Amino acid sequence: MESFTKVLVACEFSGIVREAFRAKGHEAFSCDFLDSEIPSSYHIKGNVESFLWMNWDMMICFPDCTHLAVSGARWFKDKLPQQKEALEFIQTLLYCKIPRICLENPIGIISTHIRKPDQIIQPWMFGHNETKATCLWLKNIPKLTPTKIMSERLAFVHHTSPSKTRWKERSRTFTGIAEAMTSQWGSIQ
Ligand SMILES: C[S@@+](CC[C@H](N)C(=O)[O-])C[C@H]1O[C@@H](n2cnc3c(N)ncnc32)[C@H](O)[C@@H]1O
């Protein structure tokens, strides 16, 4: 039985997860301060906090990790106010009234300040030859089951050359993970 779900893909500029859900018939919308890289009338440009009250069945969110990830740890002591604000945003997302939530972020201070993730996944579990430990905090959603384990595992994403758009190259959701989210979470009741 197919069920159609209203999905908010929060903090997504790429459109990858939105399009994966729409391809399966779900009413998915992305939301970001930036334009969507895949132009769409199903992209909301703005602050996602203004749209959390709406009648969504599920939210998958990719909040900015700049002030939260361990990769920036050497600057932690200089950015306590930014960290506080970033953690408050994470809490707003995690504790909003949407019944099913997945929040994605790299390994970082969410684990120590809010709670540990429910799952840590890698792109190589979903058909990509890359390593990038990615934490998932889940509310009323099952853990993702790996779909295609790859034996060749390279840290490609970390070796992208410096540029103004490097953060985008490093943060786009892997299509294999988007596909797994759609096929495994698209029909949960
Ligand atoms: C790490 S990127 C996520 C990229 C995502 N995985 C994708 O494939 O597009 C974080 C994004 O969160 C967005 N963002 C941060 N705070 C936001 C807010 N309050 N409302 C909407 N978007 C926000 C940023 O503009 C940025 O594009």
PDB file of C-alpha atoms and ligand atoms in Angstrom:
ATOM      1  CA  MET A   1       0.000   0.000   0.000  1.00  0.00           C
ATOM      2  CA  GLU A   2       1.364   3.404  -0.968  1.00  0.00           C
ATOM      3  CA  SER A   3       0.959   6.203   1.536  1.00  0.00           C
ATOM      4  CA  PHE A   4       1.534   9.847   0.674  1.00  0.00           C
ATOM      5  CA  THR A   5       3.368  11.924   3.163  1.00  0.00           C
ATOM      6  CA  LYS A   6       3.804  15.662   3.644  1.00  0.00           C
ATOM      7  CA  VAL A   7       7.554  16.004   4.105  1.00  0.00           C
ATOM      8  CA  LEU A   8       9.464  19.137   5.081  1.00  0.00           C
ATOM      9  CA  VAL A   9      13.103  18.893   4.014  1.00  0.00           C
ATOM     10  CA  ALA A  10      14.577  21.647   6.163  1.00  0.00           C
ATOM     11  CA  CYS A  11      17.884  23.400   5.464  1.00  0.00           C
ATOM     12  CA  GLU A  12      18.231  21.895   2.006  1.00  0.00           C
ATOM     13  CA  PHE A  13      19.549  23.985  -0.920  1.00  0.00           C
ATOM     14  CA  SER A  14      20.392  20.997  -3.153  1.00  0.00           C
ATOM     15  CA  GLY A  15      16.845  19.689  -3.632  1.00  0.00           C
ATOM     16  CA  ILE A  16      18.174  16.115  -3.529  1.00  0.00           C
ATOM     17  CA  VAL A  17      15.994  14.725  -0.727  1.00  0.00           C
ATOM     18  CA  ARG A  18      12.966  16.792  -1.809  1.00  0.00           C
ATOM     19  CA  GLU A  19      13.186  15.398  -5.347  1.00  0.00           C
ATOM     20  CA  ALA A  20      13.700  11.812  -4.105  1.00  0.00           C
ATOM     21  CA  PHE A  21      10.465  12.026  -2.067  1.00  0.00           C
ATOM     22  CA  ARG A  22       8.531  13.787  -4.858  1.00  0.00           C
ATOM     23  CA  ALA A  23       9.613  11.098  -7.338  1.00  0.00           C
ATOM     24  CA  LYS A  24       7.777   8.597  -5.140  1.00  0.00           C
ATOM     25  CA  GLY A  25       4.599  10.717  -5.019  1.00  0.00           C
ATOM     26  CA  HIS A  26       5.056  12.439  -1.660  1.00  0.00           C
ATOM     27  CA  GLU A  27       4.199  16.074  -1.015  1.00  0.00           C
ATOM     28  CA  ALA A  28       7.759  17.127  -0.220  1.00  0.00           C
ATOM     29  CA  PHE A  29       8.966  20.707   0.150  1.00  0.00           C
ATOM     30  CA  SER A  30      12.507  21.904   0.782  1.00  0.00           C
ATOM     31  CA  CYS A  31      13.268  25.059   2.764  1.00  0.00           C
ATOM     32  CA  ASP A  32      16.490  27.067   2.945  1.00  0.00           C
ATOM     33  CA  PHE A  33      17.701  30.665   3.116  1.00  0.00           C
ATOM     34  CA  LEU A  34      19.279  29.963  -0.304  1.00  0.00           C
ATOM     35  CA  ASP A  35      17.650  29.249  -3.652  1.00  0.00           C
ATOM     36  CA  SER A  36      17.279  25.610  -4.562  1.00  0.00           C
ATOM     37  CA  GLU A  37      19.933  24.247  -6.924  1.00  0.00           C
ATOM     38  CA  ILE A  38      17.119  22.368  -8.655  1.00  0.00           C
ATOM     39  CA  PRO A  39      14.656  25.209  -9.231  1.00  0.00           C
ATOM     40  CA  SER A  40      11.200  24.210  -8.041  1.00  0.00           C
ATOM     41  CA  SER A  41       7.926  25.691  -6.880  1.00  0.00           C
ATOM     42  CA  TYR A  42       8.254  23.167  -4.039  1.00  0.00           C
ATOM     43  CA  HIS A  43      11.176  25.081  -2.529  1.00  0.00           C
ATOM     44  CA  ILE A  44      10.454  27.599   0.237  1.00  0.00           C
ATOM     45  CA  LYS A  45      13.110  30.289   0.476  1.00  0.00           C
ATOM     46  CA  GLY A  46      13.235  31.587   4.035  1.00  0.00           C
ATOM     47  CA  ASN A  47      13.698  30.736   7.691  1.00  0.00           C
ATOM     48  CA  VAL A  48      12.383  27.237   8.362  1.00  0.00           C
ATOM     49  CA  GLU A  49      11.367  28.249  11.889  1.00  0.00           C
ATOM     50  CA  SER A  50       8.415  30.099  10.311  1.00  0.00           C
ATOM     51  CA  PHE A  51       7.069  26.892   8.746  1.00  0.00           C
ATOM     52  CA  LEU A  52       7.404  24.306  11.541  1.00  0.00           C
ATOM     53  CA  TRP A  53       3.820  24.906  12.728  1.00  0.00           C
ATOM     54  CA  MET A  54       2.318  23.608   9.457  1.00  0.00           C
ATOM     55  CA  ASN A  55       0.736  20.197   9.120  1.00  0.00           C
ATOM     56  CA  TRP A  56       3.778  18.084   8.171  1.00  0.00           C
ATOM     57  CA  ASP A  57       3.927  14.287   8.630  1.00  0.00           C
ATOM     58  CA  MET A  58       7.707  14.211   8.664  1.00  0.00           C
ATOM     59  CA  MET A  59      10.704  16.527   8.706  1.00  0.00           C
ATOM     60  CA  ILE A  60      14.204  15.654   7.540  1.00  0.00           C
ATOM     61  CA  CYS A  61      16.610  18.445   8.442  1.00  0.00           C
ATOM     62  CA  PHE A  62      20.218  19.288   7.669  1.00  0.00           C
ATOM     63  CA  PRO A  63      21.056  22.276   9.901  1.00  0.00           C
ATOM     64  CA  ASP A  64      24.325  24.091   9.498  1.00  0.00           C
ATOM     65  CA  CYS A  65      27.187  22.408  11.394  1.00  0.00           C
ATOM     66  CA  THR A  66      29.675  25.322  11.266  1.00  0.00           C
ATOM     67  CA  HIS A  67      29.604  25.983  15.017  1.00  0.00           C
ATOM     68  CA  LEU A  68      28.841  22.405  16.082  1.00  0.00           C
ATOM     69  CA  ALA A  69      31.114  19.936  14.265  1.00  0.00           C
ATOM     70  CA  VAL A  70      34.282  18.518  15.837  1.00  0.00           C
ATOM     71  CA  SER A  71      36.146  19.529  12.672  1.00  0.00           C
ATOM     72  CA  GLY A  72      35.941  23.124  13.966  1.00  0.00           C
ATOM     73  CA  ALA A  73      36.887  22.189  17.537  1.00  0.00           C
ATOM     74  CA  ARG A  74      40.074  24.237  17.661  1.00  0.00           C
ATOM     75  CA  TRP A  75      37.948  27.417  17.425  1.00  0.00           C
ATOM     76  CA  PHE A  76      35.291  26.330  19.937  1.00  0.00           C
ATOM     77  CA  LYS A  77      36.497  28.615  22.749  1.00  0.00           C
ATOM     78  CA  ASP A  78      36.182  31.683  20.495  1.00  0.00           C
ATOM     79  CA  LYS A  79      32.630  31.064  19.405  1.00  0.00           C
ATOM     80  CA  LEU A  80      30.558  30.230  22.462  1.00  0.00           C
ATOM     81  CA  PRO A  81      27.690  32.657  21.603  1.00  0.00           C
ATOM     82  CA  GLN A  82      27.412  31.213  18.085  1.00  0.00           C
ATOM     83  CA  GLN A  83      27.440  27.692  19.535  1.00  0.00           C
ATOM     84  CA  LYS A  84      24.661  28.572  21.975  1.00  0.00           C
ATOM     85  CA  GLU A  85      22.536  29.957  19.152  1.00  0.00           C
ATOM     86  CA  ALA A  86      23.250  26.931  16.933  1.00  0.00           C
ATOM     87  CA  LEU A  87      22.293  24.531  19.751  1.00  0.00           C
ATOM     88  CA  GLU A  88      19.059  26.463  20.377  1.00  0.00           C
ATOM     89  CA  PHE A  89      18.190  26.085  16.683  1.00  0.00           C
ATOM     90  CA  ILE A  90      18.867  22.319  16.881  1.00  0.00           C
ATOM     91  CA  GLN A  91      16.529  22.096  19.889  1.00  0.00           C
ATOM     92  CA  THR A  92      13.835  24.073  18.077  1.00  0.00           C
ATOM     93  CA  LEU A  93      13.987  21.552  15.240  1.00  0.00           C
ATOM     94  CA  LEU A  94      14.286  18.402  17.375  1.00  0.00           C
ATOM     95  CA  TYR A  95      11.514  19.310  19.810  1.00  0.00           C
ATOM     96  CA  CYS A  96       8.973  20.824  17.398  1.00  0.00           C
ATOM     97  CA  LYS A  97       5.535  19.212  17.076  1.00  0.00           C
ATOM     98  CA  ILE A  98       6.149  17.417  13.742  1.00  0.00           C
ATOM     99  CA  PRO A  99       5.489  13.734  14.564  1.00  0.00           C
ATOM    100  CA  ARG A 100       8.447  12.149  12.716  1.00  0.00           C
ATOM    101  CA  ILE A 101      11.840  13.809  12.585  1.00  0.00           C
ATOM    102  CA  CYS A 102      15.316  12.993  11.299  1.00  0.00           C
ATOM    103  CA  LEU A 103      18.019  15.546  12.081  1.00  0.00           C
ATOM    104  CA  GLU A 104      21.377  15.075  10.356  1.00  0.00           C
ATOM    105  CA  ASN A 105      24.743  16.525  11.443  1.00  0.00           C
ATOM    106  CA  PRO A 106      28.404  15.480  11.570  1.00  0.00           C
ATOM    107  CA  ILE A 107      29.993  14.279  14.811  1.00  0.00           C
ATOM    108  CA  GLY A 108      30.051  17.269  17.151  1.00  0.00           C
ATOM    109  CA  ILE A 109      28.758  18.919  20.275  1.00  0.00           C
ATOM    110  CA  ILE A 110      25.059  18.055  19.843  1.00  0.00           C
ATOM    111  CA  SER A 111      25.962  14.687  21.402  1.00  0.00           C
ATOM    112  CA  THR A 112      27.359  16.241  24.564  1.00  0.00           C
ATOM    113  CA  HIS A 113      24.964  19.205  24.913  1.00  0.00           C
ATOM    114  CA  ILE A 114      21.638  17.665  23.832  1.00  0.00           C
ATOM    115  CA  ARG A 115      21.834  13.915  23.372  1.00  0.00           C
ATOM    116  CA  LYS A 116      23.740  11.206  21.525  1.00  0.00           C
ATOM    117  CA  PRO A 117      22.614  10.380  17.967  1.00  0.00           C
ATOM    118  CA  ASP A 118      20.440   7.337  17.339  1.00  0.00           C
ATOM    119  CA  GLN A 119      22.574   6.200  14.423  1.00  0.00           C
ATOM    120  CA  ILE A 120      25.832   6.990  12.640  1.00  0.00           C
ATOM    121  CA  ILE A 121      25.801   6.243   8.917  1.00  0.00           C
ATOM    122  CA  GLN A 122      28.412   6.419   6.136  1.00  0.00           C
ATOM    123  CA  PRO A 123      27.980   7.008   2.389  1.00  0.00           C
ATOM    124  CA  TRP A 124      29.782   3.683   1.752  1.00  0.00           C
ATOM    125  CA  MET A 125      26.786   1.904   3.300  1.00  0.00           C
ATOM    126  CA  PHE A 126      24.562   3.353   0.560  1.00  0.00           C
ATOM    127  CA  GLY A 127      26.445   2.746  -2.690  1.00  0.00           C
ATOM    128  CA  HIS A 128      29.080   5.551  -2.599  1.00  0.00           C
ATOM    129  CA  ASN A 129      32.852   4.984  -2.338  1.00  0.00           C
ATOM    130  CA  GLU A 130      33.225   7.626   0.353  1.00  0.00           C
ATOM    131  CA  THR A 131      33.689   7.954   4.083  1.00  0.00           C
ATOM    132  CA  LYS A 132      31.873  10.719   5.973  1.00  0.00           C
ATOM    133  CA  ALA A 133      30.519   9.840   9.412  1.00  0.00           C
ATOM    134  CA  THR A 134      27.042  11.312   9.586  1.00  0.00           C
ATOM    135  CA  CYS A 135      24.932  11.293  12.741  1.00  0.00           C
ATOM    136  CA  LEU A 136      21.144  10.928  12.702  1.00  0.00           C
ATOM    137  CA  TRP A 137      18.852  11.950  15.558  1.00  0.00           C
ATOM    138  CA  LEU A 138      15.526  10.191  15.024  1.00  0.00           C
ATOM    139  CA  LYS A 139      12.031  10.754  16.424  1.00  0.00           C
ATOM    140  CA  ASN A 140       9.437   8.064  15.578  1.00  0.00           C
ATOM    141  CA  ILE A 141      11.484   6.945  12.565  1.00  0.00           C
ATOM    142  CA  PRO A 142      13.399   3.633  12.329  1.00  0.00           C
ATOM    143  CA  LYS A 143      17.141   3.524  11.766  1.00  0.00           C
ATOM    144  CA  LEU A 144      18.190   3.441   8.106  1.00  0.00           C
ATOM    145  CA  THR A 145      19.176   0.013   6.829  1.00  0.00           C
ATOM    146  CA  PRO A 146      22.285   0.053   4.598  1.00  0.00           C
ATOM    147  CA  THR A 147      21.351  -0.591   0.966  1.00  0.00           C
ATOM    148  CA  LYS A 148      24.701  -1.305  -0.740  1.00  0.00           C
ATOM    149  CA  ILE A 149      27.948  -1.768   1.193  1.00  0.00           C
ATOM    150  CA  MET A 150      30.987  -0.632  -0.804  1.00  0.00           C
ATOM    151  CA  SER A 151      34.450  -2.069  -0.139  1.00  0.00           C
ATOM    152  CA  GLU A 152      36.391   0.867  -1.652  1.00  0.00           C
ATOM    153  CA  ARG A 153      36.172   3.802   0.783  1.00  0.00           C
ATOM    154  CA  LEU A 154      37.888   7.124   0.128  1.00  0.00           C
ATOM    155  CA  ALA A 155      37.590  10.422   1.980  1.00  0.00           C
ATOM    156  CA  PHE A 156      36.879  12.330  -1.267  1.00  0.00           C
ATOM    157  CA  VAL A 157      34.743  14.991   0.320  1.00  0.00           C
ATOM    158  CA  HIS A 158      37.548  16.173   2.612  1.00  0.00           C
ATOM    159  CA  HIS A 159      39.907  16.601  -0.290  1.00  0.00           C
ATOM    160  CA  THR A 160      37.834  18.973  -2.388  1.00  0.00           C
ATOM    161  CA  SER A 161      40.054  21.966  -3.197  1.00  0.00           C
ATOM    162  CA  PRO A 162      39.425  25.239  -1.328  1.00  0.00           C
ATOM    163  CA  SER A 163      36.868  27.529  -2.981  1.00  0.00           C
ATOM    164  CA  LYS A 164      33.869  29.674  -2.120  1.00  0.00           C
ATOM    165  CA  THR A 165      31.532  26.782  -2.884  1.00  0.00           C
ATOM    166  CA  ARG A 166      33.573  24.057  -1.147  1.00  0.00           C
ATOM    167  CA  TRP A 167      31.111  23.923   1.770  1.00  0.00           C
ATOM    168  CA  LYS A 168      28.352  23.121  -0.728  1.00  0.00           C
ATOM    169  CA  GLU A 169      30.328  20.295  -2.330  1.00  0.00           C
ATOM    170  CA  ARG A 170      30.894  18.879   1.153  1.00  0.00           C
ATOM    171  CA  SER A 171      27.346  19.197   2.395  1.00  0.00           C
ATOM    172  CA  ARG A 172      25.086  17.968  -0.409  1.00  0.00           C
ATOM    173  CA  THR A 173      23.222  14.841   0.649  1.00  0.00           C
ATOM    174  CA  PHE A 174      24.457  11.664  -1.049  1.00  0.00           C
ATOM    175  CA  THR A 175      21.843  10.404  -3.503  1.00  0.00           C
ATOM    176  CA  GLY A 176      22.080   6.834  -2.157  1.00  0.00           C
ATOM    177  CA  ILE A 177      21.181   8.091   1.336  1.00  0.00           C
ATOM    178  CA  ALA A 178      18.299  10.192  -0.055  1.00  0.00           C
ATOM    179  CA  GLU A 179      17.028   7.125  -1.911  1.00  0.00           C
ATOM    180  CA  ALA A 180      17.194   5.000   1.254  1.00  0.00           C
ATOM    181  CA  MET A 181      15.306   7.671   3.239  1.00  0.00           C
ATOM    182  CA  THR A 182      12.558   7.721   0.620  1.00  0.00           C
ATOM    183  CA  SER A 183      12.188   3.990   0.189  1.00  0.00           C
ATOM    184  CA  GLN A 184      12.477   3.136   3.917  1.00  0.00           C
ATOM    185  CA  TRP A 185      10.650   6.101   5.483  1.00  0.00           C
ATOM    186  CA  GLY A 186       8.198   7.070   2.754  1.00  0.00           C
ATOM    187  CA  SER A 187       5.577   4.565   3.795  1.00  0.00           C
ATOM    188  CA  ILE A 188       5.857   4.444   7.588  1.00  0.00           C
ATOM    189  CA  GLN A 189       2.521   5.091   9.320  1.00  0.00           C
TER     190      GLN A 189
HETATM  191  C1  LIG B   1      24.987  22.026   5.690  1.00  0.00           C
HETATM  192  S1  LIG B   1      23.860  22.811   4.629  1.00  0.00           S
HETATM  193  C2  LIG B   1      22.779  21.477   4.254  1.00  0.00           C
HETATM  194  C3  LIG B   1      22.898  20.978   2.855  1.00  0.00           C
HETATM  195  C4  LIG B   1      21.951  19.870   2.506  1.00  0.00           C
HETATM  196  N1  LIG B   1      22.438  18.567   2.962  1.00  0.00           N
HETATM  197  C5  LIG B   1      21.662  19.860   1.016  1.00  0.00           C
HETATM  198  O1  LIG B   1      21.876  18.814   0.354  1.00  0.00           O
HETATM  199  O2  LIG B   1      21.237  20.901   0.515  1.00  0.00           O
HETATM  200  C6  LIG B   1      22.942  23.761   5.799  1.00  0.00           C
HETATM  201  C7  LIG B   1      21.928  24.678   5.166  1.00  0.00           C
HETATM  202  O3  LIG B   1      21.082  25.172   6.210  1.00  0.00           O
HETATM  203  C8  LIG B   1      20.574  26.415   5.794  1.00  0.00           C
HETATM  204  N2  LIG B   1      19.958  27.059   6.979  1.00  0.00           N
HETATM  205  C9  LIG B   1      20.550  27.355   8.146  1.00  0.00           C
HETATM  206  N3  LIG B   1      19.660  27.891   9.018  1.00  0.00           N
HETATM  207  C10 LIG B   1      18.459  27.905   8.373  1.00  0.00           C
HETATM  208  C11 LIG B   1      17.160  28.345   8.748  1.00  0.00           C
HETATM  209  N4  LIG B   1      16.899  28.857   9.972  1.00  0.00           N
HETATM  210  N5  LIG B   1      16.157  28.240   7.844  1.00  0.00           N
HETATM  211  C12 LIG B   1      16.405  27.727   6.607  1.00  0.00           C
HETATM  212  N6  LIG B   1      17.638  27.283   6.194  1.00  0.00           N
HETATM  213  C13 LIG B   1      18.645  27.391   7.077  1.00  0.00           C
HETATM  214  C14 LIG B   1      21.784  27.100   5.200  1.00  0.00           C
HETATM  215  O4  LIG B   1      21.423  28.135   4.309  1.00  0.00           O
HETATM  216  C15 LIG B   1      22.476  25.915   4.481  1.00  0.00           C
HETATM  217  O5  LIG B   1      22.150  25.868   3.109  1.00  0.00           O
END
